Amino acid sequence: MSRFRSAVIALACTAVLLPMPLAAQRGGVRSYRGVADSLIRAATRDSAAYRRLGDLVDGFGHRQAGSASLESAIDWILGQMKGDGLENVRGEPVMVTNWVRGRESVDLVSPRHARLRMLGLGGSVGTREEGVTAPVLVVSSFAELERRKADAQGRIVLFDAPFTTYPETRHYRTDGAVAAAKVGAVATLIRSVAPFSIRSPHTGRLSYDSTVPPIPAAALSNEDAMMLHRMQDRGDSVVVTLRMNARRLPDARSRNVVAELVGREKPDEVVVLGGHIDSWDVGQGAMDDGGGAVAAWEAVRLMKVLGLRPRRTVRVVLWTNEENGLQGATGYRDQHRDAVGRHVMAMESDGGVFQPFGVNFVGSDAATRIVTQVGELLKPIGAGRVTRVKESPEADIGPLVDLGVPGIGLDVDGSRYFWYHHTDGDTLDKLDPAEMGRCVALMAVMAYVIADLPEPLPR
Ligand SMILES: [Zn+2]
């Protein structure tokens, strides 16, 4: 068969399949090939999603929960979504954590004077105005702290733990302050949770518990943490002054952004797709998670542009306050609790819109088989892999997954994600328009087919 002839046949197939949703009803997942190809073409033919993400992050900057920039960004998105012709566009109110960083610094005062690179951890208490000056005890792990706990009293404990995996290493960020307070430390520092650094500190949320008083906590750049460790190993007396003006204000009003394409046959059954619209107060939150939020929005917009209206409702949700409280996600679940049983699937992109390989899926055996078939439709863009996971693959869909909703997270090339995660370097340029387009295609095909299949995904 000549290349010319196969091209003609491919065109003919597309032309036959596109206007025939009824054929798709009878033919199973495979019969969505034409629709899937048209969504893939639309999502990858230009840089529309990337340009819109640029408008968002350059126009509003970071979007920390409680900030005016988050609420202005939400107002802008609601207006744009209405302009796109999406339906039932609204902001659903939620109260959110309102933690502000204020001025902050770490100064080395012995064995020499130097300003170190740092970021306070989200949720940390502040210090007195003059700061806290104390000798530093550097440890590599919680186990080493346990062995040296007699030395920790009255000191600032620095956890200089090398990055292994994010779920493992982030325990030093989330749990370090409690562990250090338990052994009498007056403050805690961590080496940033990152596999690579150009002296770029990484923030992120910490936890306190009720058993010990909260102590101030900050992340140093990896380079600075390693230097203090070397100084200690040489026998130097390492002393720093930590100053943090951080404080928690009363909870603030925010909104989850919601917009729909109402289903043509079963409008009460819903496929949710989204990302989180808030970010940390550093960088632009382009990667985490502006890209995921805009990709989900663009996926639904493209359905509208192509005149596709699935059997069930497709709902884009941009959750607020993922980073320091998850109140957007829990608020969404609470406000829609009566309808959770009619949520057919929930999907989130929150790992950066890098090259997608497929999806991580949590759900039943029968549902996994169907999602795997939908994955076949994404092989043309290298995004057909379906990996079954046991827990919710993303944070904001977690409250829905816990109530039995099948959940999908994007499986993307994560090799650079933690270089920029929660830093000043999380800016638009770290993302690639073509890779982002393929993430849009993946979200559009998954959401459309699952929303349109004759039967809901089996629980
Ligand atoms: Zn995120």
Short mmCIF file of C-alpha atoms and ligand atoms in Angstrom, two decimals:
data_model
loop_
_atom_site.label_atom_id
_atom_site.label_comp_id
_atom_site.label_asym_id
_atom_site.label_seq_id
_atom_site.Cartn_x
_atom_site.Cartn_y
_atom_site.Cartn_z
CA MET A 1 0.00 0.00 0.00
CA SER A 2 1.41 3.37 -0.96
CA ARG A 3 1.88 6.01 1.68
CA PHE A 4 -0.55 8.14 -0.25
CA ARG A 5 -3.26 5.50 -0.09
CA SER A 6 -2.91 4.85 3.62
CA ALA A 7 -3.16 8.56 4.23
CA VAL A 8 -6.41 8.67 2.30
CA ILE A 9 -7.81 5.78 4.29
CA ALA A 10 -6.84 7.44 7.55
CA LEU A 11 -8.60 10.61 6.47
CA ALA A 12 -11.66 8.67 5.40
CA CYS A 13 -11.84 6.88 8.75
CA THR A 14 -11.68 10.17 10.61
CA ALA A 15 -14.39 11.63 8.42
CA VAL A 16 -16.65 8.64 8.98
CA LEU A 17 -16.15 8.41 12.71
CA LEU A 18 -16.29 12.06 13.73
CA PRO A 19 -19.96 12.83 13.19
CA MET A 20 -21.13 9.44 14.46
CA PRO A 21 -21.26 9.24 18.22
CA LEU A 22 -23.84 6.45 17.81
CA ALA A 23 -21.21 4.25 16.19
CA ALA A 24 -19.05 4.89 19.21
CA GLN A 25 -21.86 3.72 21.47
CA ARG A 26 -21.88 0.30 19.86
CA GLY A 27 -18.24 -0.22 19.05
CA GLY A 28 -16.66 0.09 22.52
CA VAL A 29 -13.62 2.17 23.34
CA ARG A 30 -11.88 1.37 20.05
CA SER A 31 -14.59 3.15 18.08
CA TYR A 32 -13.47 6.47 19.65
CA ARG A 33 -10.31 6.45 17.54
CA GLY A 34 -11.55 9.22 15.24
CA VAL A 35 -12.71 11.48 18.04
CA ALA A 36 -9.50 10.87 19.95
CA ASP A 37 -7.40 11.73 16.90
CA SER A 38 -9.32 14.96 16.40
CA LEU A 39 -8.80 15.96 20.06
CA ILE A 40 -5.09 15.09 19.79
CA ARG A 41 -4.75 17.16 16.61
CA ALA A 42 -6.51 20.13 18.18
CA ALA A 43 -4.40 19.97 21.34
CA THR A 44 -1.06 19.64 19.57
CA ARG A 45 -1.44 21.89 16.54
CA ASP A 46 -0.52 25.14 18.30
CA SER A 47 0.63 26.52 21.65
CA ALA A 48 -2.75 27.83 22.83
CA ALA A 49 -2.55 26.22 26.27
CA TYR A 50 1.01 27.44 26.84
CA ARG A 51 0.12 30.98 25.78
CA ARG A 52 -2.81 31.03 28.16
CA LEU A 53 -0.62 29.74 30.97
CA GLY A 54 1.78 32.58 30.17
CA ASP A 55 -1.05 35.11 30.39
CA LEU A 56 -1.97 33.67 33.80
CA VAL A 57 1.44 33.41 35.43
CA ASP A 58 3.03 36.52 33.92
CA GLY A 59 -0.16 38.48 34.51
CA PHE A 60 -0.75 37.55 38.14
CA GLY A 61 2.47 36.00 39.46
CA HIS A 62 2.31 33.57 42.34
CA ARG A 63 -1.09 32.62 43.74
CA GLN A 64 -0.67 31.79 47.39
CA ALA A 65 -3.82 30.99 49.34
CA GLY A 66 -5.00 34.14 51.09
CA SER A 67 -3.28 36.45 48.58
CA ALA A 68 -4.89 39.14 46.45
CA SER A 69 -3.05 37.77 43.40
CA LEU A 70 -4.82 34.40 43.75
CA GLU A 71 -8.24 36.02 43.90
CA SER A 72 -7.46 38.34 40.97
CA ALA A 73 -6.29 35.33 38.95
CA ILE A 74 -9.51 33.49 39.78
CA ASP A 75 -11.61 36.49 38.67
CA TRP A 76 -9.70 36.59 35.38
CA ILE A 77 -10.09 32.84 34.77
CA LEU A 78 -13.85 32.98 35.42
CA GLY A 79 -14.17 35.76 32.83
CA GLN A 80 -12.05 33.89 30.28
CA MET A 81 -14.02 30.67 30.78
CA LYS A 82 -17.27 32.51 30.15
CA GLY A 83 -15.72 33.98 27.02
CA ASP A 84 -14.80 30.45 25.92
CA GLY A 85 -18.47 29.49 26.07
CA LEU A 86 -18.07 27.01 28.92
CA GLU A 87 -21.22 26.39 30.94
CA ASN A 88 -22.14 26.93 34.62
CA VAL A 89 -18.94 28.89 35.17
CA ARG A 90 -18.68 29.76 38.86
CA GLY A 91 -16.46 30.22 41.87
CA GLU A 92 -17.48 27.91 44.73
CA PRO A 93 -16.54 29.60 48.05
CA VAL A 94 -14.13 27.97 50.50
CA MET A 95 -12.19 29.31 53.46
CA VAL A 96 -8.43 28.84 53.17
CA THR A 97 -5.32 28.92 55.33
CA ASN A 98 -3.68 32.35 55.31
CA TRP A 99 -0.03 32.01 56.24
CA VAL A 100 2.36 34.82 55.36
CA ARG A 101 6.12 34.58 55.23
CA GLY A 102 7.21 38.13 56.01
CA ARG A 103 10.90 39.02 56.20
CA GLU A 104 13.25 36.13 56.85
CA SER A 105 16.95 35.31 56.86
CA VAL A 106 19.61 32.90 58.09
CA ASP A 107 23.01 34.37 58.92
CA LEU A 108 26.05 32.29 59.67
CA VAL A 109 27.86 33.94 62.61
CA SER A 110 30.53 31.30 63.31
CA PRO A 111 33.01 30.13 62.04
CA ARG A 112 32.58 33.15 59.69
CA HIS A 113 29.92 35.66 58.76
CA ALA A 114 27.77 34.95 55.70
CA ARG A 115 24.18 35.22 54.61
CA LEU A 116 22.77 31.81 53.66
CA ARG A 117 20.05 31.05 51.10
CA MET A 118 16.84 30.02 52.79
CA LEU A 119 13.05 29.87 52.61
CA GLY A 120 10.83 29.50 55.65
CA LEU A 121 8.62 26.41 55.58
CA GLY A 122 4.92 26.98 54.99
CA GLY A 123 2.99 27.10 58.24
CA SER A 124 6.06 27.82 60.36
CA VAL A 125 5.84 30.06 63.38
CA GLY A 126 8.13 33.10 63.36
CA THR A 127 10.98 34.04 65.67
CA ARG A 128 11.34 36.97 68.02
CA GLU A 129 12.27 40.20 66.25
CA GLU A 130 15.98 39.78 67.06
CA GLY A 131 15.82 36.19 65.81
CA VAL A 132 17.17 33.06 67.42
CA THR A 133 20.94 32.63 67.61
CA ALA A 134 22.18 29.18 68.58
CA PRO A 135 24.80 26.56 67.82
CA VAL A 136 23.84 24.15 65.05
CA LEU A 137 23.72 20.36 65.31
CA VAL A 138 23.86 18.82 61.84
CA VAL A 139 22.46 15.31 61.37
CA SER A 140 21.86 13.26 58.21
CA SER A 141 18.72 11.47 59.34
CA PHE A 142 16.09 11.05 62.04
CA ALA A 143 18.05 7.99 63.23
CA GLU A 144 21.19 10.08 63.72
CA LEU A 145 19.20 12.69 65.65
CA GLU A 146 17.98 9.92 67.94
CA ARG A 147 21.57 8.81 68.57
CA ARG A 148 22.73 12.37 69.25
CA LYS A 149 19.67 13.69 71.06
CA ALA A 150 21.73 14.55 74.16
CA ASP A 151 23.54 17.15 72.00
CA ALA A 152 20.38 18.75 70.61
CA GLN A 153 19.13 20.66 73.67
CA GLY A 154 19.08 24.41 73.03
CA ARG A 155 20.46 24.03 69.51
CA ILE A 156 19.20 24.54 66.00
CA VAL A 157 18.97 21.09 64.42
CA LEU A 158 19.84 20.95 60.71
CA PHE A 159 18.68 17.85 58.84
CA ASP A 160 21.17 17.46 55.98
CA ALA A 161 19.37 14.52 54.35
CA PRO A 162 20.26 13.82 50.71
CA PHE A 163 17.33 13.48 48.29
CA THR A 164 16.23 9.92 47.57
CA THR A 165 12.58 10.12 46.52
CA TYR A 166 10.13 12.91 47.22
CA PRO A 167 7.76 10.85 49.39
CA GLU A 168 10.72 9.69 51.49
CA THR A 169 12.81 12.86 51.75
CA ARG A 170 9.91 15.25 52.31
CA HIS A 171 9.47 13.76 55.81
CA TYR A 172 12.34 15.97 56.92
CA ARG A 173 10.32 18.99 55.78
CA THR A 174 6.97 17.86 57.17
CA ASP A 175 8.14 16.17 60.39
CA GLY A 176 11.54 17.70 61.15
CA ALA A 177 10.22 20.49 63.38
CA VAL A 178 8.38 18.07 65.67
CA ALA A 179 11.32 15.65 65.83
CA ALA A 180 13.74 18.48 66.67
CA ALA A 181 11.41 20.03 69.27
CA LYS A 182 11.08 16.65 70.99
CA VAL A 183 14.81 16.64 71.71
CA GLY A 184 14.84 20.23 72.94
CA ALA A 185 15.92 22.11 69.81
CA VAL A 186 14.98 25.80 69.57
CA ALA A 187 14.54 25.84 65.78
CA THR A 188 15.07 23.53 62.83
CA LEU A 189 16.60 23.79 59.38
CA ILE A 190 16.49 21.28 56.57
CA ARG A 191 18.44 20.72 53.41
CA SER A 192 15.93 21.52 50.65
CA VAL A 193 13.94 18.56 49.31
CA ALA A 194 15.58 18.55 45.89
CA PRO A 195 17.87 16.30 43.84
CA PHE A 196 19.60 19.25 42.13
CA SER A 197 20.31 22.79 43.16
CA ILE A 198 21.82 26.04 41.99
CA ARG A 199 21.69 27.33 45.57
CA SER A 200 17.92 27.52 45.29
CA PRO A 201 16.00 26.90 48.53
CA HIS A 202 12.66 25.01 48.31
CA THR A 203 9.70 25.79 50.55
CA GLY A 204 6.72 23.53 51.32
CA ARG A 205 4.39 22.70 54.12
CA LEU A 206 5.40 21.44 57.56
CA SER A 207 3.36 19.83 60.32
CA TYR A 208 3.25 20.51 64.03
CA ASP A 209 1.61 18.32 66.63
CA SER A 210 0.18 18.99 70.05
CA THR A 211 2.87 17.11 72.01
CA VAL A 212 5.62 19.72 71.65
CA PRO A 213 5.65 23.51 71.16
CA PRO A 214 5.95 24.69 67.54
CA ILE A 215 9.50 25.82 66.68
CA PRO A 216 10.50 27.94 63.67
CA ALA A 217 11.55 25.94 60.60
CA ALA A 218 13.23 26.83 57.33
CA ALA A 219 14.90 25.18 54.36
CA LEU A 220 18.48 26.02 53.39
CA SER A 221 19.78 25.61 49.88
CA ASN A 222 21.44 22.21 49.47
CA GLU A 223 24.83 23.88 49.06
CA ASP A 224 24.53 25.80 52.32
CA ALA A 225 23.32 22.75 54.25
CA MET A 226 26.24 20.70 52.97
CA MET A 227 28.70 23.48 53.86
CA LEU A 228 27.48 23.63 57.47
CA HIS A 229 27.82 19.85 57.62
CA ARG A 230 31.43 20.05 56.41
CA MET A 231 32.17 22.75 58.98
CA GLN A 232 30.84 20.54 61.77
CA ASP A 233 32.90 17.60 60.48
CA ARG A 234 36.03 19.79 60.67
CA GLY A 235 35.29 20.49 64.31
CA ASP A 236 34.23 24.12 63.80
CA SER A 237 31.66 25.62 66.13
CA VAL A 238 28.77 26.39 63.78
CA VAL A 239 26.41 29.14 64.95
CA VAL A 240 23.60 30.80 62.98
CA THR A 241 20.95 33.46 63.54
CA LEU A 242 17.51 32.60 62.15
CA ARG A 243 15.03 35.46 61.74
CA MET A 244 11.49 34.79 60.55
CA ASN A 245 8.55 37.15 60.58
CA ALA A 246 6.17 34.35 59.49
CA ARG A 247 2.68 34.27 60.96
CA ARG A 248 -0.72 32.78 60.42
CA LEU A 249 -3.60 35.21 59.83
CA PRO A 250 -7.29 34.38 60.15
CA ASP A 251 -8.52 32.09 57.36
CA ALA A 252 -9.37 33.92 54.13
CA ARG A 253 -12.12 33.61 51.54
CA SER A 254 -11.21 31.88 48.30
CA ARG A 255 -12.98 29.88 45.60
CA ASN A 256 -12.72 26.67 43.62
CA VAL A 257 -13.11 27.51 39.94
CA VAL A 258 -15.74 25.31 38.28
CA ALA A 259 -16.91 25.18 34.65
CA GLU A 260 -18.73 22.55 32.64
CA LEU A 261 -19.77 21.10 29.38
CA VAL A 262 -23.17 19.71 30.38
CA GLY A 263 -23.77 16.10 29.34
CA ARG A 264 -26.23 15.48 26.51
CA GLU A 265 -27.88 12.41 28.07
CA LYS A 266 -26.83 12.07 31.70
CA PRO A 267 -26.08 15.61 32.88
CA ASP A 268 -26.06 14.54 36.55
CA GLU A 269 -23.20 12.11 36.01
CA VAL A 270 -19.88 13.91 36.11
CA VAL A 271 -16.29 13.44 35.01
CA VAL A 272 -14.06 15.88 36.91
CA LEU A 273 -10.69 17.03 35.64
CA GLY A 274 -8.46 19.74 37.00
CA GLY A 275 -5.39 21.00 38.78
CA HIS A 276 -4.85 23.38 41.66
CA ILE A 277 -4.94 27.11 41.03
CA ASP A 278 -3.03 28.18 44.14
CA SER A 279 0.76 28.03 44.42
CA TRP A 280 3.48 28.83 46.94
CA ASP A 281 4.49 32.46 47.27
CA VAL A 282 7.71 32.01 45.28
CA GLY A 283 8.25 31.87 41.52
CA GLN A 284 5.14 31.88 39.34
CA GLY A 285 3.61 28.51 40.16
CA ALA A 286 3.81 27.79 36.43
CA MET A 287 4.82 24.16 36.82
CA ASP A 288 3.11 23.62 40.17
CA ASP A 289 0.37 23.77 39.22
CA GLY A 290 -0.58 26.49 36.75
CA GLY A 291 0.22 24.11 33.90
CA GLY A 292 -2.04 21.35 35.20
CA ALA A 293 -4.89 23.77 35.85
CA VAL A 294 -4.70 25.34 32.40
CA ALA A 295 -4.28 21.94 30.66
CA ALA A 296 -7.53 20.67 32.17
CA TRP A 297 -9.34 23.89 31.25
CA GLU A 298 -7.97 23.71 27.70
CA ALA A 299 -9.06 20.05 27.36
CA VAL A 300 -12.67 21.05 28.00
CA ARG A 301 -12.42 24.16 25.83
CA LEU A 302 -11.25 22.02 22.89
CA MET A 303 -14.27 19.71 23.25
CA LYS A 304 -16.41 22.82 22.98
CA VAL A 305 -14.50 24.12 19.96
CA LEU A 306 -14.84 20.75 18.18
CA GLY A 307 -18.56 20.60 18.91
CA LEU A 308 -18.18 17.49 21.07
CA ARG A 309 -20.75 17.08 23.82
CA PRO A 310 -20.32 13.82 25.72
CA ARG A 311 -23.14 11.79 27.22
CA ARG A 312 -22.16 12.88 30.75
CA THR A 313 -21.07 16.24 32.10
CA VAL A 314 -17.40 17.10 31.90
CA ARG A 315 -16.46 19.47 34.73
CA VAL A 316 -13.18 21.30 35.07
CA VAL A 317 -12.32 22.11 38.69
CA LEU A 318 -9.37 24.31 39.64
CA TRP A 319 -8.96 23.61 43.33
CA THR A 320 -7.77 26.35 45.66
CA ASN A 321 -5.31 25.97 48.55
CA GLU A 322 -3.75 22.61 47.72
CA GLU A 323 -0.37 23.75 48.97
CA ASN A 324 -1.04 24.73 52.52
CA GLY A 325 -4.22 23.03 53.55
CA LEU A 326 -6.13 21.15 50.83
CA GLN A 327 -9.26 23.09 51.81
CA GLY A 328 -10.24 23.44 48.15
CA ALA A 329 -10.33 19.68 47.71
CA THR A 330 -12.09 18.92 50.97
CA GLY A 331 -14.48 21.85 50.40
CA TYR A 332 -15.36 20.49 46.94
CA ARG A 333 -16.06 17.05 48.40
CA ASP A 334 -18.24 18.51 51.18
CA GLN A 335 -20.21 20.78 48.84
CA HIS A 336 -20.83 17.93 46.39
CA ARG A 337 -21.15 15.12 48.92
CA ASP A 338 -24.64 14.12 47.77
CA ALA A 339 -23.38 13.83 44.20
CA VAL A 340 -20.14 11.93 44.86
CA GLY A 341 -21.85 8.69 43.83
CA ARG A 342 -22.49 10.24 40.42
CA HIS A 343 -18.84 11.24 39.96
CA VAL A 344 -17.77 8.73 37.33
CA MET A 345 -14.09 9.63 37.39
CA ALA A 346 -11.79 12.34 38.80
CA MET A 347 -8.51 13.29 37.11
CA GLU A 348 -5.80 15.72 38.12
CA SER A 349 -2.52 16.91 36.65
CA ASP A 350 -0.16 18.06 39.42
CA GLY A 351 3.23 16.69 38.45
CA GLY A 352 4.11 19.33 35.85
CA VAL A 353 2.86 19.27 32.26
CA PHE A 354 5.99 17.56 30.98
CA GLN A 355 6.02 14.81 28.32
CA PRO A 356 3.17 12.47 29.32
CA PHE A 357 3.73 8.72 29.23
CA GLY A 358 0.22 7.79 30.35
CA VAL A 359 -1.75 7.75 33.55
CA ASN A 360 -1.69 6.38 37.07
CA PHE A 361 -5.07 4.89 37.84
CA VAL A 362 -6.84 3.90 41.03
CA GLY A 363 -10.02 1.89 40.64
CA SER A 364 -11.52 -1.55 40.15
CA ASP A 365 -10.23 -4.36 37.88
CA ALA A 366 -13.03 -3.77 35.41
CA ALA A 367 -12.41 -0.02 35.34
CA THR A 368 -8.67 -0.59 34.87
CA ARG A 369 -9.40 -2.66 31.74
CA ILE A 370 -11.47 0.18 30.25
CA VAL A 371 -8.92 2.88 31.10
CA THR A 372 -6.22 0.68 29.53
CA GLN A 373 -8.28 0.58 26.33
CA VAL A 374 -8.57 4.37 26.38
CA GLY A 375 -4.80 4.44 26.80
CA GLU A 376 -4.51 2.68 23.43
CA LEU A 377 -6.03 5.79 21.84
CA LEU A 378 -3.14 7.85 23.26
CA LYS A 379 -0.31 5.74 21.84
CA PRO A 380 0.15 8.11 18.86
CA ILE A 381 1.52 10.72 21.31
CA GLY A 382 3.43 8.21 23.45
CA ALA A 383 0.98 8.56 26.32
CA GLY A 384 -0.72 5.16 26.39
CA ARG A 385 0.76 3.63 29.54
CA VAL A 386 -1.75 2.82 32.29
CA THR A 387 -0.25 2.01 35.69
CA ARG A 388 -2.54 0.84 38.44
CA VAL A 389 -1.84 2.40 41.83
CA LYS A 390 -3.31 1.72 45.26
CA GLU A 391 -3.75 5.25 46.56
CA SER A 392 -4.95 8.47 45.02
CA PRO A 393 -2.30 9.51 42.50
CA GLU A 394 -2.88 13.23 43.18
CA ALA A 395 -3.77 15.26 46.24
CA ASP A 396 -6.89 17.20 45.24
CA ILE A 397 -8.77 14.17 43.95
CA GLY A 398 -7.84 12.26 47.13
CA PRO A 399 -11.01 13.14 49.07
CA LEU A 400 -13.12 11.85 46.15
CA VAL A 401 -11.00 8.72 45.66
CA ASP A 402 -11.37 7.99 49.38
CA LEU A 403 -15.13 7.87 48.79
CA GLY A 404 -14.77 5.39 45.93
CA VAL A 405 -14.46 7.62 42.85
CA PRO A 406 -12.02 6.14 40.28
CA GLY A 407 -9.02 8.45 40.06
CA ILE A 408 -6.46 9.33 37.39
CA GLY A 409 -3.19 11.22 37.73
CA LEU A 410 -0.95 12.07 34.80
CA ASP A 411 2.21 9.96 34.48
CA VAL A 412 4.74 12.42 33.10
CA ASP A 413 8.51 12.75 32.73
CA GLY A 414 9.28 13.82 36.28
CA SER A 415 13.04 14.07 35.87
CA ARG A 416 13.18 17.87 36.30
CA TYR A 417 10.11 18.50 38.45
CA PHE A 418 11.88 18.58 41.81
CA TRP A 419 14.63 20.85 40.51
CA TYR A 420 12.12 23.72 40.46
CA HIS A 421 9.35 22.56 42.81
CA HIS A 422 8.39 25.25 45.38
CA THR A 423 11.23 27.58 44.36
CA ASP A 424 11.67 30.98 42.78
CA GLY A 425 12.60 29.05 39.63
CA ASP A 426 9.09 27.66 39.03
CA THR A 427 8.45 29.89 36.02
CA LEU A 428 6.89 29.46 32.59
CA ASP A 429 10.15 28.80 30.75
CA LYS A 430 10.61 25.46 32.55
CA LEU A 431 7.74 24.03 30.52
CA ASP A 432 7.62 23.13 26.85
CA PRO A 433 4.62 24.10 24.69
CA ALA A 434 4.61 20.80 22.74
CA GLU A 435 4.80 18.66 25.88
CA MET A 436 2.03 20.72 27.47
CA GLY A 437 -0.08 20.21 24.34
CA ARG A 438 0.29 16.44 24.67
CA CYS A 439 -0.85 16.66 28.32
CA VAL A 440 -3.92 18.57 27.12
CA ALA A 441 -4.56 15.83 24.55
CA LEU A 442 -4.27 13.10 27.17
CA MET A 443 -6.68 14.84 29.54
CA ALA A 444 -9.14 15.59 26.75
CA VAL A 445 -9.22 12.03 25.38
CA MET A 446 -9.44 10.36 28.80
CA ALA A 447 -12.17 12.71 30.01
CA TYR A 448 -14.19 12.69 26.81
CA VAL A 449 -14.23 8.93 26.25
CA ILE A 450 -14.98 8.09 29.88
CA ALA A 451 -17.72 10.72 29.94
CA ASP A 452 -19.23 9.37 26.74
CA LEU A 453 -19.11 5.56 27.15
CA PRO A 454 -22.58 3.99 27.40
CA GLU A 455 -21.90 2.70 30.92
CA PRO A 456 -20.16 4.58 33.75
CA LEU A 457 -16.73 3.29 34.80
CA PRO A 458 -17.45 0.35 37.12
CA ARG A 459 -16.63 1.13 40.78
ZN ZN B 1 1.02 21.03 43.22
#
